Coordinates of C-alpha atoms in Angstrom, one line a residue:
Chain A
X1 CA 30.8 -0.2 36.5
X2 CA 33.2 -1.4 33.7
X3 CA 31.6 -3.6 31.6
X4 CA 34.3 -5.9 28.8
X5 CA 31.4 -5.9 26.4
X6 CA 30.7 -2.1 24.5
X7 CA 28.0 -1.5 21.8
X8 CA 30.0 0.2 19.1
X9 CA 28.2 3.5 18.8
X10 CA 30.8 6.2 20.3
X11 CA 30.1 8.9 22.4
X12 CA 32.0 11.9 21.9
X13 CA 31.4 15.2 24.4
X14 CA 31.8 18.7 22.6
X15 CA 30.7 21.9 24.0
X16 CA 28.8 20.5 26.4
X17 CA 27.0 18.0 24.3
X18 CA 27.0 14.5 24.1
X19 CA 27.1 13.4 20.4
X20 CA 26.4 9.7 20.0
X21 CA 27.2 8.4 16.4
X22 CA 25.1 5.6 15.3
X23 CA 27.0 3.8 12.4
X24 CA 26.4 0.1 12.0
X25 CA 22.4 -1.4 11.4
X26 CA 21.0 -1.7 14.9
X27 CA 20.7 -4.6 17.2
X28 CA 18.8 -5.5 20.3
X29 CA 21.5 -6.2 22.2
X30 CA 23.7 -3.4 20.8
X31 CA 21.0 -0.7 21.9
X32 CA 20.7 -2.0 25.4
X33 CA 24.2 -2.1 26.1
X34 CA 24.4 1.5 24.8
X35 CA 21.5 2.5 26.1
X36 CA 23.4 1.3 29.8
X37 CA 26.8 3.6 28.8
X38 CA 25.0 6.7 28.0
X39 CA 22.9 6.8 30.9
X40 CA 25.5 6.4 32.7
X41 CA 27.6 8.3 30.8
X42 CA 25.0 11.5 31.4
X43 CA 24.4 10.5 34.9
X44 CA 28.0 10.7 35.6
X45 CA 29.0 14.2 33.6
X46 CA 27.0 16.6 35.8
X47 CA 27.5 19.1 32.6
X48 CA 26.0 17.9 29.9
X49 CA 23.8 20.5 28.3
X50 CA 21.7 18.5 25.7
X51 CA 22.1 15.1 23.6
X52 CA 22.6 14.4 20.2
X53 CA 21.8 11.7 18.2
X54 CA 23.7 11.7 14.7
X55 CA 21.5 9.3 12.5
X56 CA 23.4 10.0 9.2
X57 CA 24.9 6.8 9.3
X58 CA 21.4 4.6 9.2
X59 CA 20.3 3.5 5.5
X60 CA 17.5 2.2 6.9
X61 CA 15.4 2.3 10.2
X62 CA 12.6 -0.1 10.8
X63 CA 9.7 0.5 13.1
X64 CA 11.1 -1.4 15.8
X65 CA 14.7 0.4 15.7
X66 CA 13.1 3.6 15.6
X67 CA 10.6 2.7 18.5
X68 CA 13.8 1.3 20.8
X69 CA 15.5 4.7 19.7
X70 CA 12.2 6.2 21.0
X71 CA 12.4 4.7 24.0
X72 CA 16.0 5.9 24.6
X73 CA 15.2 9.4 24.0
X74 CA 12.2 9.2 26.6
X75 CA 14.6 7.3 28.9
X76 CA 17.0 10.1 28.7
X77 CA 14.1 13.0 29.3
X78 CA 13.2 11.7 32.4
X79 CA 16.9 12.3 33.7
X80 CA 16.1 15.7 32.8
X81 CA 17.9 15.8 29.5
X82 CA 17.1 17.2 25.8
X83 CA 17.1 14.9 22.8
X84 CA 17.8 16.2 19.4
X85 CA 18.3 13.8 16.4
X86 CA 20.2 14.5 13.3
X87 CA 20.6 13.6 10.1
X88 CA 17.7 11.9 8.8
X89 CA 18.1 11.0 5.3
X90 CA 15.0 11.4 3.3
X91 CA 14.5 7.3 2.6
X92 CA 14.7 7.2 6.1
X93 CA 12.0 10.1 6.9
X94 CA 9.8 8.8 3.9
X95 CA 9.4 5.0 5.3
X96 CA 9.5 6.0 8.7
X97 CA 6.2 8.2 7.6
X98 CA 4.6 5.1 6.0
X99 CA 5.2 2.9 8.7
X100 CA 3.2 5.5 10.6
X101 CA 6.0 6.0 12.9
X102 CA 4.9 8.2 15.9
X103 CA 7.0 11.1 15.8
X104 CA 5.4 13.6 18.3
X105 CA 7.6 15.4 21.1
X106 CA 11.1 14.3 18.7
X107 CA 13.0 17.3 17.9
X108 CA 15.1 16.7 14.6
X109 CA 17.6 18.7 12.6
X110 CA 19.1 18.0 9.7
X111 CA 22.7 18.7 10.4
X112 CA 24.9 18.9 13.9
X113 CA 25.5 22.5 13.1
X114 CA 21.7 23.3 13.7
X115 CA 21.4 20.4 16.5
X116 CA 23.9 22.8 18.2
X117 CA 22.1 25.6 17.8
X118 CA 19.0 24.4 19.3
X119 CA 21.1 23.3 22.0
X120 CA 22.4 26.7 22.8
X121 CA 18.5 27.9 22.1
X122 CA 19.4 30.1 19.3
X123 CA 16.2 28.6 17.5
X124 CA 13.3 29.0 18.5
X125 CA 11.2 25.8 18.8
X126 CA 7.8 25.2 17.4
Chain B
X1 CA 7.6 -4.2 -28.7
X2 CA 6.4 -5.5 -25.4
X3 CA 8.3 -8.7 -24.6
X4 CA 4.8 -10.9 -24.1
X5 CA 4.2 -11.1 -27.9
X6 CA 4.7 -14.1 -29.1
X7 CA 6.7 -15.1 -32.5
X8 CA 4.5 -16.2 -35.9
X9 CA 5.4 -19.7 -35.2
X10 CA 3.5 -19.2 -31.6
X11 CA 0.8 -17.5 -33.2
X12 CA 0.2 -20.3 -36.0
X13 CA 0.4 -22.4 -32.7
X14 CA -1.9 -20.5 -30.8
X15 CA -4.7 -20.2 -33.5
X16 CA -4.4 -23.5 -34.7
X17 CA -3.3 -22.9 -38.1
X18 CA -1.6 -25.9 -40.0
X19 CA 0.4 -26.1 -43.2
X20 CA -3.0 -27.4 -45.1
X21 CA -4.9 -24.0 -43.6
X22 CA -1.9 -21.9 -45.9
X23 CA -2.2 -24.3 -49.0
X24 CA -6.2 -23.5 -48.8
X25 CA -5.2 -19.8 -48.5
X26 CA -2.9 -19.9 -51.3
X27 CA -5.5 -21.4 -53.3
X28 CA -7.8 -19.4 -52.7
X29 CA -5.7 -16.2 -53.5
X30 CA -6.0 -16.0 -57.6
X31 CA -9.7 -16.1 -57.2
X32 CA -9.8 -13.8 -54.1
X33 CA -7.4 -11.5 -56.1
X34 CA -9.3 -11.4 -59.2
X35 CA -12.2 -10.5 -57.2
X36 CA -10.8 -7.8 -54.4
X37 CA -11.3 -4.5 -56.6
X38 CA -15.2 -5.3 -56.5
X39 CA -15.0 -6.7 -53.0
X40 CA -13.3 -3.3 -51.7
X41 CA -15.4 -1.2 -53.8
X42 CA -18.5 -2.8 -51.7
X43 CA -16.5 -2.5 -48.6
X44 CA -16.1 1.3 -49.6
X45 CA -19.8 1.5 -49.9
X46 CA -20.5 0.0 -46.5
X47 CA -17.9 2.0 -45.2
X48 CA -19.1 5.4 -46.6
X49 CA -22.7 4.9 -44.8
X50 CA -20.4 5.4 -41.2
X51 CA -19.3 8.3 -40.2
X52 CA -15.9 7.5 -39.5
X53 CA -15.4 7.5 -43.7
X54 CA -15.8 11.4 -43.5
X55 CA -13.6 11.8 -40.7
X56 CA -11.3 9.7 -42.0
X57 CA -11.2 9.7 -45.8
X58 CA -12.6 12.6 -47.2
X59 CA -9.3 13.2 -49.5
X60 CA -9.4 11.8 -52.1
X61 CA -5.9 11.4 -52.3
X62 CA -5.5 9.5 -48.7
X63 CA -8.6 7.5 -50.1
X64 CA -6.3 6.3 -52.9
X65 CA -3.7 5.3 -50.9
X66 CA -5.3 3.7 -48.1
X67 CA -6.9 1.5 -50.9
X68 CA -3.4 0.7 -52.3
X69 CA -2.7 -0.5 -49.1
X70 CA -5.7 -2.6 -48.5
X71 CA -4.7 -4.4 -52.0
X72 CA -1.2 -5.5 -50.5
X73 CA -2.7 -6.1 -47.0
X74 CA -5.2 -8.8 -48.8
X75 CA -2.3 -10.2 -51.0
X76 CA 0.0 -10.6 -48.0
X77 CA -2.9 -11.9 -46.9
X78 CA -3.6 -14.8 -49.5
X79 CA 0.2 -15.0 -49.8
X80 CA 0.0 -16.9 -46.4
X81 CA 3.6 -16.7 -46.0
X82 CA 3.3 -16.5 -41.9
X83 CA 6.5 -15.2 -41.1
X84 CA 8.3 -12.0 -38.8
X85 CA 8.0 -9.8 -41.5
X86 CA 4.4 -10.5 -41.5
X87 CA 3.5 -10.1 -38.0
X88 CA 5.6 -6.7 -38.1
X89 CA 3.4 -5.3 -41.1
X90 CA 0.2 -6.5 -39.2
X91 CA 1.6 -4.3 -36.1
X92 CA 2.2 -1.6 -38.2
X93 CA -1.6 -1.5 -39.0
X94 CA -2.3 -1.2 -35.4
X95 CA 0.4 1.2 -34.8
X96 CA -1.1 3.1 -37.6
X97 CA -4.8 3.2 -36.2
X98 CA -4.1 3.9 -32.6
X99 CA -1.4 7.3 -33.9
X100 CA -4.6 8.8 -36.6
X101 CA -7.0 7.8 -33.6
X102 CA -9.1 5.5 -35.9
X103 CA -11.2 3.5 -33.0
X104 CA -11.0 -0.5 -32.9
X105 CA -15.0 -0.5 -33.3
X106 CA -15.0 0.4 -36.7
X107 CA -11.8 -1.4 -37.8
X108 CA -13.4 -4.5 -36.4
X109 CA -16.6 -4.0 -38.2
X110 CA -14.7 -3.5 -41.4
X111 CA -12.7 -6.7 -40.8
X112 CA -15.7 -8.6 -40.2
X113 CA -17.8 -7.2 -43.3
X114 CA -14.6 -8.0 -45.6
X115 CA -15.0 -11.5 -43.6
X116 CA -18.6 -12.3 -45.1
X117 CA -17.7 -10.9 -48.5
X118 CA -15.1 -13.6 -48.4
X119 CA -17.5 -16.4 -47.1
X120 CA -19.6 -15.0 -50.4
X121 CA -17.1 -15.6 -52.9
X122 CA -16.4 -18.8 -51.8
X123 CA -20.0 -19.7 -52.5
X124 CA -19.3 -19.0 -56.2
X125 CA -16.1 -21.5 -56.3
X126 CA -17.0 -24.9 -57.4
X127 CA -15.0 -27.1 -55.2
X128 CA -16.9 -30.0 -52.6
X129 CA -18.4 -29.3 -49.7
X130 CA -16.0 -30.6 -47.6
X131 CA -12.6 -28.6 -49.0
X132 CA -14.8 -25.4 -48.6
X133 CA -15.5 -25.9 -45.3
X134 CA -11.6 -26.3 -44.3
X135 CA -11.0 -23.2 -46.5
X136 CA -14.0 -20.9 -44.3
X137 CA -12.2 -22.2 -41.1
X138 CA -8.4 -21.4 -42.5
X139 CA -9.8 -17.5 -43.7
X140 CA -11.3 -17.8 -40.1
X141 CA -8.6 -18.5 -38.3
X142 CA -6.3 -16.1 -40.5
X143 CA -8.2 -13.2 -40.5
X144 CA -8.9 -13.3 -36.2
X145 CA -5.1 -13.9 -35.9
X146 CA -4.4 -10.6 -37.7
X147 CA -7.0 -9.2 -35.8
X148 CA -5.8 -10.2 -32.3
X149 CA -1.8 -8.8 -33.9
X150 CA -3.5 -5.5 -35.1
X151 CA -5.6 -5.0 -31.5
X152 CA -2.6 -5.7 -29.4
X153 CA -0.3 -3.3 -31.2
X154 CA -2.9 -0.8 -31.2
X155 CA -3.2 -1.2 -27.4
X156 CA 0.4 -0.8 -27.1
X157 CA 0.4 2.2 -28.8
X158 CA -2.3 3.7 -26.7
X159 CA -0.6 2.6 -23.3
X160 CA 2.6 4.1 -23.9
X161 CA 0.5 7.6 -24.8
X162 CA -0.9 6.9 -20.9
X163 CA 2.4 6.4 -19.5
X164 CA 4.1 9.1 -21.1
X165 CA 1.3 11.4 -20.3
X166 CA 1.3 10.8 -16.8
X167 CA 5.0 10.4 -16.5
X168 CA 5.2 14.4 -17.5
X169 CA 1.9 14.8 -15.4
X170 CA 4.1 13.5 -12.3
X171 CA 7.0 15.6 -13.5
X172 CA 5.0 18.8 -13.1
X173 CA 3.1 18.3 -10.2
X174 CA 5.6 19.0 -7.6
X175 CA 8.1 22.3 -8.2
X176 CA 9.0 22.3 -4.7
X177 CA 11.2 25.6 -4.9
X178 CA 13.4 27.8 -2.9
X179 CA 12.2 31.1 -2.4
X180 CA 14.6 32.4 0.3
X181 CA 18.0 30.6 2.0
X182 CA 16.6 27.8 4.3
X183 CA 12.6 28.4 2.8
X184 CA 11.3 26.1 0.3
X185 CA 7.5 27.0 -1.1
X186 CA 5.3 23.7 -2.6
X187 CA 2.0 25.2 -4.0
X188 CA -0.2 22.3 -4.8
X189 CA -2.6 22.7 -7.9
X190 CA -5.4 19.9 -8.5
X191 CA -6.2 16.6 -6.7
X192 CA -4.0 15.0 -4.2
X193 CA -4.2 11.1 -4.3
X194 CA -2.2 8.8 -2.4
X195 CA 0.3 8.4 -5.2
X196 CA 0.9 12.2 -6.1
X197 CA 1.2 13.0 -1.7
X198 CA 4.1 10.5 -1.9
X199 CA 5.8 12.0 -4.6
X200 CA 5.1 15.6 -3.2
X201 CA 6.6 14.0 0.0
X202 CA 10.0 12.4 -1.2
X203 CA 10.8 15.4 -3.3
X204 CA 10.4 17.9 -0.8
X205 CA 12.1 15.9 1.6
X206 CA 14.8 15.7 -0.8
X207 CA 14.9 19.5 -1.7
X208 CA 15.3 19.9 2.2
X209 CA 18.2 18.1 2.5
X210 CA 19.6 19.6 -0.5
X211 CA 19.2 23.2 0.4
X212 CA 19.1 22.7 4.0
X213 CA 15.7 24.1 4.2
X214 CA 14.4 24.9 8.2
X215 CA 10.5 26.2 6.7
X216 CA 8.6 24.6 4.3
X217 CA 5.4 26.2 2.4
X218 CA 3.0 24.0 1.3
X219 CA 0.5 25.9 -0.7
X220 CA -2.7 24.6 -0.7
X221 CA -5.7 27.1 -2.3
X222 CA -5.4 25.6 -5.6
X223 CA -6.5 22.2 -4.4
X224 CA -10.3 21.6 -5.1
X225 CA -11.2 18.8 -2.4
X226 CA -9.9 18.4 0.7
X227 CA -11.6 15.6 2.8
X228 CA -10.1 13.2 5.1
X229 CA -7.7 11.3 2.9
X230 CA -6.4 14.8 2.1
X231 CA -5.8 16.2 5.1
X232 CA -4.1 12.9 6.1
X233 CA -1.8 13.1 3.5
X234 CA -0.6 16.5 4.7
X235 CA -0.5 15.6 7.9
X236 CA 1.7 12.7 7.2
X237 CA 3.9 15.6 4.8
X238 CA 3.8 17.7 7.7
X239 CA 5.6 14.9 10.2
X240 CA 8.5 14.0 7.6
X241 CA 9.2 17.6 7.1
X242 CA 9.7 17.9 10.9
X243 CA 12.1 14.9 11.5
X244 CA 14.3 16.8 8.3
X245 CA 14.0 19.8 11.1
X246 CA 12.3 21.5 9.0
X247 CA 8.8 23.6 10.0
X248 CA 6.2 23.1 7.8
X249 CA 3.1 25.2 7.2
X250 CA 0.3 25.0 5.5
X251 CA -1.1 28.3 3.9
X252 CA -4.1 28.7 1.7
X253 CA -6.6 27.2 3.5
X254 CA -10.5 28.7 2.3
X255 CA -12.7 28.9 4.5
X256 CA -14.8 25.7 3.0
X257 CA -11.6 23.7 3.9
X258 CA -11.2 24.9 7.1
X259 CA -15.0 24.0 8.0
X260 CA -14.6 20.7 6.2
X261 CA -11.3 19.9 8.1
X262 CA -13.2 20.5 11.8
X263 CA -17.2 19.0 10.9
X264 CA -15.2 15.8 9.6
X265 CA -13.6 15.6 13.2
X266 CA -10.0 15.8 11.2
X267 CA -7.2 16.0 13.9
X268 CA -4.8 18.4 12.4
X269 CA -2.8 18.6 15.8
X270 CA 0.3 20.9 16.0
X271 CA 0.0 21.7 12.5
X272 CA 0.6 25.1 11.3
X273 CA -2.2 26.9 9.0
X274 CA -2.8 30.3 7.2
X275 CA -5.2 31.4 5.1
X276 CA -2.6 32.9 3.1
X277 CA 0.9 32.8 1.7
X278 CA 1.9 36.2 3.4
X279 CA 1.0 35.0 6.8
X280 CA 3.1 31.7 6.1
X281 CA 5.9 33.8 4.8
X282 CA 6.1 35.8 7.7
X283 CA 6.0 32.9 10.5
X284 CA 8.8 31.6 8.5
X285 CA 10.9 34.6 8.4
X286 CA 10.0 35.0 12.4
X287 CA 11.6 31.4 12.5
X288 CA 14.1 32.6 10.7
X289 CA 15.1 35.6 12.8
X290 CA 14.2 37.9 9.3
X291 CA 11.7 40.7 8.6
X292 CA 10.2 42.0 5.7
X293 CA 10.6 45.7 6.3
X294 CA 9.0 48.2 3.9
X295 CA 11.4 50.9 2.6

């Protein structure tokens, strides 16, 4: 399926893992068609071996973002995939935690360097 | 000075006071003058029957001087030249009372005893009814506008001692530090309110993303109470630490905590707890693929 119309968050493929770099604020419409492309984008690459979400980019996530980028993640686990999400920044994490964002089951990591290694289960997971 | 307090032409305003209220003052001031030394000498003997005269003026010396300064004060006074300079010496008063500690009780007391021995000497003055019935309400009005300068610089005074104090309370309350690479320790000492978990919560969270901290230690045996508001608090810590990436656990926890956390039906879920630090320290080095080995 080709579609004319992309959401402008790239996905890049590095050892394995599918980074996808979220940059501008988030919209609805944005998420869904992204949401479409990395599905398919997993579904298609029968070697992917876990996928990252690089948050660095986001000043601010509101309840709703965060709950659609939820909903990705959970999307994406019943293909049989991993979720790690990186780069928080610590506004971020702080309102996120006053908004009384559900966080439970989300693996995070601060940089890609340890996304990667949890990837390649060098860490050990709590 | 605080940006709400109003000039001396809004305070003549704002009291009422006219241009005949001054002239009464000013008229008033030769006989008022003549008479002060007596009047403060009674004032002294009121004063002396409080205890606040011992705390306060038992030198003789400060005595003297404080006396000096009451002489001025009541000529400004009488001078009823309402102007900025004025207003700024009437602060000073205030600012003066609130930095020895002198409390507002007895200064109003003091204000209001020199207020009836005014009322009394203008019994003695021969002038009609009606003119000393307009001078009473000008000393009135005078004497409470001073007051209300002298009370609200006072306060001032008093709430910037609050702010600073907690300003270095907040400054100390959280030395999140590193104790190893990638392992930050928090020990918390005192209360935990709602304002004090959020700064414990965005310094940490920045100290993790400065050192690139994977554990974090919070410390908690040197806090007295924890009920549920507590234990929400760290929970909430506890979730923001993990979506840094970043393990927290929670060491120090007495056994009174631990049986208040369960009877109060707290659910601490996949939190880690210790009792103690060196059980925290060593799931954090096992996360950290390290060992403390003894030589």
């Amino acid at each position: 399926m080709e579609n004319w119309v992309k959401s402008s968050i790239p996905l890049q493929l590095h050892k394995g893992c599918v980074i996808a770099s979220f940059q501008l604020d988030l919209e609805e419409e944005q998420l869904k068609l992204f949401r479409q492309e990395l599905l398919n984008f997993i579904v298609k690459h029968d070697k992917v071996r876990g996928i990252i979400f690089d948050l660095s980019g986001l000043e601010i996530i509101d309840l709703i973002d965060f709950n659609r980028i939820r909903n990705i993640i959970d999307m994406i686990k019943l293909t049989g995939y991993k979720t790690i999400i990186s780069g928080l920044k610590p506004s971020v994490v702080s309102s996120l935690i006053l908004l009384d964002a559900d966080i439970d089951g989300l693996i995070a990591t601060l940089s890609l360097d340890e996304a990667f290694l949890i990837v390649d289960k060098k860490v050990k997971l709590s | 000075m605080d940006e709400f307090s109003r000039n001396a032409q809004q305070l003549c305003e704002l009291y009422g006071i006219t241009p005949e209220d001054t002239e009464f003052i000013q008229k008033l001031k030769d006989i008022a003058l003549a008479g002060l030394p007596d009047m403060v000498d009674s004032w002294y003997v009121w004063l002396k029957s409080t205890p606040e005269f011992y705390e306060f003026f038992s030198d003789p010396s400060t005595l003297e001087r404080v006396q000096k300064m009451q002489f001025s004060f009541w000529e400004q006074f009488f001078t009823a030249n309402i102007d900025g300079s004025y207003i700024e010496s009437r602060r000073k008063v205030g600012e003066v009372h609130a930095r020895i500690g002198l409390s507002q009780e007895i200064y109003l007391a003091g204000v209001d005893h020199f207020l009836s021995l005014f009322v009394d000497m203008l019994s003695t003055i021969d002038w009609s009814q009606q003119d000393l019935n307009k001078a009473r309400r000008a000393l009135n009005k005078m004497v409470h506008m001073d007051m209300t300068i002298i009370v609200q610089s006072y306060e001032s005074i008093v709430n910037q001692k609050i702010t600073a104090q907690s300003k270095t309370l907040m400054a100390m309350s959280t030395p999140v530090t590193q104790i190893w690479e990638g392992l930050l320790l928090l020990p918390v000492v005192g209360l935990i309110d709602s304002r004090r978990a959020q700064d414990i919560m965005d310094n940490t969270l920045t100290q993790i993303s400065t050192n690139h901290a994977q554990s974090f230690i919070l410390d908690i045996s040197g806090v007295a109470v924890v009920d549920t508001a507590v234990a929400n608090h760290l929970i909430k810590i506890t979730k923001a630490t993990k979506l840094m990436g970043c393990e927290c656990i929670i060491s120090g926890l007495s056994p009174a905590v631990a049986q208040t956390i369960v009877e109060l039906g707290i659910d601490v879920g996949t939190i880690k707890t210790t009792a103690n630090l060196r059980a925290a320290i060593e799931i954090a080095f096992d996360k950290l693929n390290m060992k403390i080995i003894k030589q």
